[in-house]
GROMACS .gro file of C-alpha atoms in nm:
model
  287
    1MET     CA    1   3.068   7.819  10.015
    2GLY     CA    2   3.198   8.119   9.819
    3PHE     CA    3   3.562   8.067   9.919
    4PRO     CA    4   3.586   7.701   9.816
    5SER     CA    5   3.421   7.781   9.484
    6PHE     CA    6   3.677   8.054   9.414
    7LEU     CA    7   3.960   7.821   9.516
    8LEU     CA    8   3.829   7.552   9.280
    9ARG     CA    9   3.833   7.800   8.991
   10VAL     CA   10   4.197   7.888   9.067
   11VAL     CA   11   4.297   7.522   9.070
   12VAL     CA   12   4.123   7.457   8.738
   13LEU     CA   13   4.292   7.756   8.576
   14VAL     CA   14   4.635   7.645   8.697
   15VAL     CA   15   4.581   7.290   8.567
   16LEU     CA   16   4.469   7.420   8.229
   17ALA     CA   17   4.771   7.649   8.209
   18VAL     CA   18   5.032   7.380   8.275
   19PRO     CA   19   5.026   7.221   7.925
   20THR     CA   20   5.080   7.566   7.772
   21TRP     CA   21   5.389   7.622   7.988
   22ALA     CA   22   5.524   7.274   7.911
   23GLN     CA   23   5.491   7.332   7.537
   24ALA     CA   24   5.653   7.673   7.526
   25GLY     CA   25   5.830   7.736   7.195
   26SER     CA   26   6.208   7.729   7.163
   27TYR     CA   27   6.468   7.799   6.892
   28LEU     CA   28   6.732   7.550   6.782
   29ARG     CA   29   7.026   7.756   6.658
   30VAL     CA   30   7.251   7.576   6.407
   31VAL     CA   31   7.591   7.670   6.257
   32SER     CA   32   7.769   7.512   5.958
   33TRP     CA   33   8.130   7.606   5.883
   34ASN     CA   34   8.415   7.501   5.653
   35LEU     CA   35   8.718   7.574   5.871
   36ARG     CA   36   8.990   7.562   5.601
   37HIS     CA   37   9.223   7.274   5.681
   38GLU     CA   38   9.183   7.322   6.053
   39GLY     CA   39   9.460   7.139   6.238
   40TRP     CA   40   9.738   7.200   5.991
   41THR     CA   41  10.031   7.394   6.131
   42ALA     CA   42   9.906   7.737   6.021
   43GLU     CA   43   9.540   7.657   6.095
   44GLN     CA   44   9.503   7.605   6.472
   45THR     CA   45   9.295   7.906   6.580
   46TYR     CA   46   9.078   7.709   6.821
   47ARG     CA   47   8.995   7.991   7.062
   48GLU     CA   48   8.905   8.225   6.774
   49ASP     CA   49   8.694   7.950   6.616
   50ALA     CA   50   8.498   7.914   6.941
   51GLU     CA   51   8.458   8.291   6.977
   52GLN     CA   52   8.322   8.318   6.623
   53ILE     CA   53   8.080   8.027   6.671
   54TRP     CA   54   7.944   8.147   7.002
   55ARG     CA   55   7.964   8.527   6.987
   56GLN     CA   56   7.892   8.603   6.622
   57TYR     CA   57   7.585   8.394   6.552
   58GLY     CA   58   7.351   8.593   6.327
   59ALA     CA   59   7.368   8.847   6.048
   60ASN     CA   60   7.498   9.146   6.242
   61SER     CA   61   7.679   9.257   6.557
   62ASN     CA   62   7.346   9.312   6.734
   63SER     CA   63   7.219   8.956   6.674
   64ASN     CA   64   7.119   8.736   6.965
   65ASN     CA   65   7.444   8.534   6.991
   66GLY     CA   66   7.495   8.185   7.119
   67CYS     CA   67   7.404   7.857   6.943
   68ASP     CA   68   7.316   7.496   7.010
   69LEU     CA   69   7.446   7.280   6.727
   70VAL     CA   70   7.754   7.312   6.501
   71PHE     CA   71   7.855   7.119   6.189
   72LEU     CA   72   8.216   7.142   6.073
   73GLN     CA   73   8.390   7.058   5.750
   74GLU     CA   74   8.765   7.044   5.663
   75VAL     CA   75   8.880   6.915   5.998
   76MET     CA   76   9.220   6.764   5.930
   77ASN     CA   77   9.300   6.550   6.237
   78THR     CA   78   9.130   6.400   6.539
   79SER     CA   79   9.275   6.652   6.788
   80VAL     CA   80   9.098   6.955   6.636
   81VAL     CA   81   8.740   6.901   6.756
   82PRO     CA   82   8.826   6.825   7.120
   83ALA     CA   83   9.034   7.144   7.122
   84ILE     CA   84   8.749   7.355   6.981
   85VAL     CA   85   8.502   7.198   7.226
   86ALA     CA   86   8.730   7.283   7.519
   87GLU     CA   87   8.741   7.643   7.401
   88LEU     CA   88   8.363   7.651   7.349
   89ASN     CA   89   8.315   7.528   7.705
   90ALA     CA   90   8.528   7.819   7.827
   91VAL     CA   91   8.381   8.086   7.598
   92SER     CA   92   8.015   7.989   7.637
   93GLY     CA   93   8.005   7.877   8.000
   94VAL     CA   94   7.797   7.573   7.903
   95LYS     CA   95   7.899   7.213   7.844
   96TRP     CA   96   7.955   7.090   7.486
   97ARG     CA   97   8.000   6.739   7.344
   98TYR     CA   98   8.089   6.616   6.994
   99ALA     CA   99   8.097   6.329   6.747
  100GLN     CA  100   8.338   6.309   6.458
  101THR     CA  101   8.391   6.077   6.163
  102PRO     CA  102   8.711   5.900   6.069
  103LEU     CA  103   8.934   6.070   5.811
  104ILE     CA  104   8.749   6.034   5.479
  105GLY     CA  105   8.887   6.053   5.122
  106ARG     CA  106   9.001   5.837   4.837
  107SER     CA  107   9.362   5.959   4.829
  108SER     CA  108   9.619   6.057   5.091
  109TYR     CA  109   9.422   6.381   5.132
  110LYS     CA  110   9.142   6.318   5.382
  111GLU     CA  111   8.906   6.522   5.596
  112ILE     CA  112   8.690   6.470   5.906
  113TYR     CA  113   8.328   6.582   5.954
  114ALA     CA  114   8.216   6.681   6.301
  115VAL     CA  115   7.905   6.776   6.496
  116LEU     CA  116   7.928   6.977   6.820
  117TYR     CA  117   7.628   7.019   7.047
  118ARG     CA  118   7.527   7.174   7.380
  119GLU     CA  119   7.444   6.914   7.643
  120ASP     CA  120   7.163   7.126   7.788
  121THR     CA  121   6.969   7.179   7.463
  122VAL     CA  122   7.057   6.896   7.223
  123SER     CA  123   7.064   6.515   7.251
  124LEU     CA  124   7.266   6.329   6.990
  125LEU     CA  125   7.063   6.030   6.872
  126SER     CA  126   7.315   5.898   6.619
  127SER     CA  127   7.612   5.990   6.401
  128SER     CA  128   7.729   5.776   6.110
  129VAL     CA  129   7.890   5.793   5.769
  130TYR     CA  130   7.671   5.736   5.463
  131GLU     CA  131   7.737   5.399   5.301
  132ASP     CA  132   7.862   5.497   4.954
  133THR     CA  133   7.853   5.153   4.796
  134GLY     CA  134   7.924   5.281   4.446
  135ASP     CA  135   8.212   5.510   4.556
  136THR     CA  136   8.027   5.806   4.408
  137PHE     CA  137   8.163   6.065   4.647
  138GLU     CA  138   8.512   6.176   4.736
  139ARG     CA  139   8.389   6.235   5.090
  140GLU     CA  140   8.068   6.052   5.170
  141PRO     CA  141   7.862   6.265   5.411
  142GLN     CA  142   7.807   6.242   5.783
  143ILE     CA  143   7.450   6.159   5.886
  144VAL     CA  144   7.351   6.306   6.223
  145ARG     CA  145   7.020   6.266   6.408
  146VAL     CA  146   6.949   6.498   6.701
  147ARG     CA  147   6.667   6.587   6.937
  148HIS     CA  148   6.605   6.945   7.049
  149THR     CA  149   6.544   6.865   7.416
  150PRO     CA  150   6.334   7.171   7.512
  151THR     CA  151   6.064   7.074   7.261
  152GLY     CA  152   6.132   6.710   7.168
  153ALA     CA  153   6.168   6.798   6.797
  154ASP     CA  154   6.384   6.553   6.603
  155TYR     CA  155   6.596   6.640   6.299
  156THR     CA  156   6.826   6.449   6.065
  157PHE     CA  157   7.121   6.647   5.923
  158ILE     CA  158   7.340   6.552   5.628
  159ASN     CA  159   7.682   6.718   5.667
  160TRP     CA  160   7.860   6.715   5.330
  161HIS     CA  161   8.169   6.872   5.172
  162THR     CA  162   8.149   6.829   4.795
  163VAL     CA  163   8.462   6.745   4.602
  164TRP     CA  164   8.657   7.047   4.469
  165GLY     CA  165   8.843   6.891   4.176
  166ASN     CA  166   8.715   7.046   3.855
  167PRO     CA  167   8.363   7.157   3.762
  168SER     CA  168   8.275   6.819   3.605
  169ASP     CA  169   8.373   6.636   3.927
  170ARG     CA  170   8.150   6.863   4.136
  171ASP     CA  171   7.869   6.834   3.884
  172ALA     CA  172   7.882   6.452   3.893
  173GLU     CA  173   7.858   6.441   4.272
  174VAL     CA  174   7.582   6.697   4.304
  175LYS     CA  175   7.371   6.521   4.040
  176GLN     CA  176   7.372   6.210   4.257
  177PHE     CA  177   7.273   6.374   4.579
  178GLY     CA  178   6.899   6.350   4.536
  179ALA     CA  179   6.934   5.974   4.583
  180VAL     CA  180   7.136   6.025   4.902
  181PHE     CA  181   6.877   6.261   5.049
  182LYS     CA  182   6.594   6.019   4.971
  183ALA     CA  183   6.783   5.721   5.111
  184VAL     CA  184   6.856   5.902   5.436
  185GLN     CA  185   6.492   6.008   5.469
  186ASP     CA  186   6.361   5.661   5.385
  187ALA     CA  187   6.586   5.507   5.649
  188SER     CA  188   6.385   5.672   5.926
  189ARG     CA  189   6.030   5.564   6.006
  190THR     CA  190   5.969   5.845   6.251
  191ASP     CA  191   6.160   6.153   6.132
  192GLN     CA  192   6.101   6.320   5.795
  193ASP     CA  193   6.280   6.646   5.886
  194VAL     CA  194   6.599   6.606   5.680
  195ILE     CA  195   6.834   6.903   5.635
  196LEU     CA  196   7.143   6.911   5.414
  197VAL     CA  197   7.423   7.137   5.540
  198GLY     CA  198   7.784   7.201   5.444
  199ASP     CA  199   8.016   7.337   5.174
  200HIS     CA  200   7.884   7.226   4.836
  201ASN     CA  201   8.123   7.418   4.609
  202MET     CA  202   7.835   7.520   4.387
  203ALA     CA  203   7.556   7.776   4.389
  204CYS     CA  204   7.219   7.620   4.462
  205THR     CA  205   7.068   7.779   4.152
  206THR     CA  206   7.284   7.551   3.936
  207ALA     CA  207   7.098   7.298   3.720
  208SER     CA  208   7.307   7.015   3.871
  209TRP     CA  209   7.080   7.016   4.175
  210ALA     CA  210   6.773   6.920   3.965
  211ASN     CA  211   6.756   6.564   4.103
  212LEU     CA  212   6.747   6.692   4.459
  213VAL     CA  213   6.495   6.966   4.390
  214ALA     CA  214   6.267   6.719   4.207
  215LEU     CA  215   6.210   6.500   4.513
  216SER     CA  216   5.860   6.495   4.658
  217PRO     CA  217   5.790   6.705   4.855
  218THR     CA  218   6.009   6.962   4.681
  219VAL     CA  219   6.350   7.025   4.834
  220ALA     CA  220   6.434   7.397   4.862
  221CYS     CA  221   6.757   7.581   4.919
  222LYS     CA  222   6.717   7.817   5.214
  223LEU     CA  223   7.047   8.004   5.171
  224ASN     CA  224   7.221   8.114   4.852
  225VAL     CA  225   7.440   8.410   4.945
  226ALA     CA  226   7.815   8.450   4.887
  227THR     CA  227   8.005   8.277   5.168
  228THR     CA  228   8.360   8.229   5.040
  229ILE     CA  229   8.606   8.512   5.109
  230ASN     CA  230   8.899   8.618   4.887
  231LEU     CA  231   9.230   8.751   5.019
  232SER     CA  232   9.104   9.108   4.990
  233GLY     CA  233   8.819   9.028   5.228
  234GLY     CA  234   8.543   9.026   4.964
  235TYR     CA  235   8.262   8.772   4.950
  236VAL     CA  236   8.278   8.574   4.628
  237ASN     CA  237   8.092   8.244   4.586
  238ALA     CA  238   7.762   8.101   4.721
  239TYR     CA  239   7.895   7.759   4.822
  240ASP     CA  240   7.752   7.695   5.169
  241HIS     CA  241   7.384   7.605   5.197
  242PHE     CA  242   7.089   7.465   5.389
  243TRP     CA  243   6.858   7.240   5.188
  244MET     CA  244   6.528   7.104   5.321
  245GLN     CA  245   6.167   7.017   5.237
  246PRO     CA  246   5.949   7.306   5.366
  247GLU     CA  247   5.647   7.076   5.382
  248TYR     CA  248   5.827   6.868   5.647
  249VAL     CA  249   6.062   7.122   5.807
  250THR     CA  250   5.786   7.354   5.919
  251GLU     CA  251   6.013   7.470   6.202
  252PHE     CA  252   6.228   7.679   5.966
  253SER     CA  253   6.259   8.036   6.090
  254SER     CA  254   6.566   8.200   5.929
  255ALA     CA  255   6.903   8.139   5.769
  256GLY     CA  256   7.195   8.358   5.679
  257ARG     CA  257   7.568   8.425   5.683
  258ASP     CA  258   7.717   8.479   6.027
  259TYR     CA  259   7.852   8.819   6.121
  260ILE     CA  260   8.222   8.887   6.059
  261GLY     CA  261   8.356   9.222   6.176
  262ASN     CA  262   8.674   9.228   5.966
  263THR     CA  263   8.666   8.989   5.670
  264ARG     CA  264   9.026   9.056   5.564
  265ASP     CA  265   9.159   8.964   5.908
  266PHE     CA  266   8.920   8.670   5.920
  267VAL     CA  267   9.036   8.521   5.590
  268THR     CA  268   9.402   8.572   5.682
  269ARG     CA  269   9.381   8.399   6.018
  270LEU     CA  270   9.068   8.180   6.043
  271ALA     CA  271   8.906   8.054   5.723
  272ASP     CA  272   8.811   8.137   5.366
  273HIS     CA  273   8.444   8.053   5.428
  274ALA     CA  274   8.209   8.242   5.655
  275PRO     CA  275   8.002   8.028   5.893
  276ILE     CA  276   7.632   8.010   5.808
  277TYR     CA  277   7.341   7.993   6.050
  278LEU     CA  278   6.999   7.829   6.064
  279THR     CA  279   6.727   7.894   6.319
  280LEU     CA  280   6.448   7.638   6.372
  281TYR     CA  281   6.147   7.719   6.594
  282SER     CA  282   5.927   7.450   6.746
  283THR     CA  283   5.690   7.379   7.031
  284SER     CA  284   5.692   6.999   6.988
  285ASP     CA  285   5.798   6.725   6.748
  286THR     CA  286   5.593   6.756   6.426
  287ASP     CA  287   5.661   6.404   6.291
   0.00000   0.00000   0.00000
């Protein structure tokens, strides 16, 4: 009888261990990047874009590179994103997919928002353009819902490029964004994890953000470091951010400015904004 008893203990231990293995934690690695008029004649560095996105994720050259989800701003035509995705497929060795908005803007100058995602780690649940009924925004944001497939965690991202114009134009848009954030959150019955990404042309310490910060639970800026680059290769303005409610987005792990080896070469050939990164850690969906 001793052998069957021992065998039974082994079986019980294996059964008990299986849920732990199934719920192993995993990181969702997110990039947001203003590409600087990507697609115009002098701005078609698609292979270099892919190399930066995939190989330079993180704060330094020793960071654990590779990512899962990418949000782009200042895409200037519909051929750009498929070209970057093709290069990402080649550089990363994994399969990528994308969704992009139509060209958006009040005047002849228009831009596209885009989301790129790895097929093996991210499921795209939806991508749409915010319904700006009052024409408040020069470029109404892209609303993207995704599922991190290793853990089942769902997130809603708001991808937004604030108007440049003059300071009063930017101020007027930013002051209205609390209502956008709340409307996007209220539109989902199941997912409260809303994260604002993009180029906001304003430091997140500016008083203009008061209506966003005042939401309940409090919305916090998780990145406020200089991300724009001047022609000398120096970092200048804190314009690119991640905003979220820590009470809901408990998966937050880290955020920062992606590594750039030579900023002067980078700003000359690629973009005048550094990409920024966000890491979210989960074991399951918390909503």
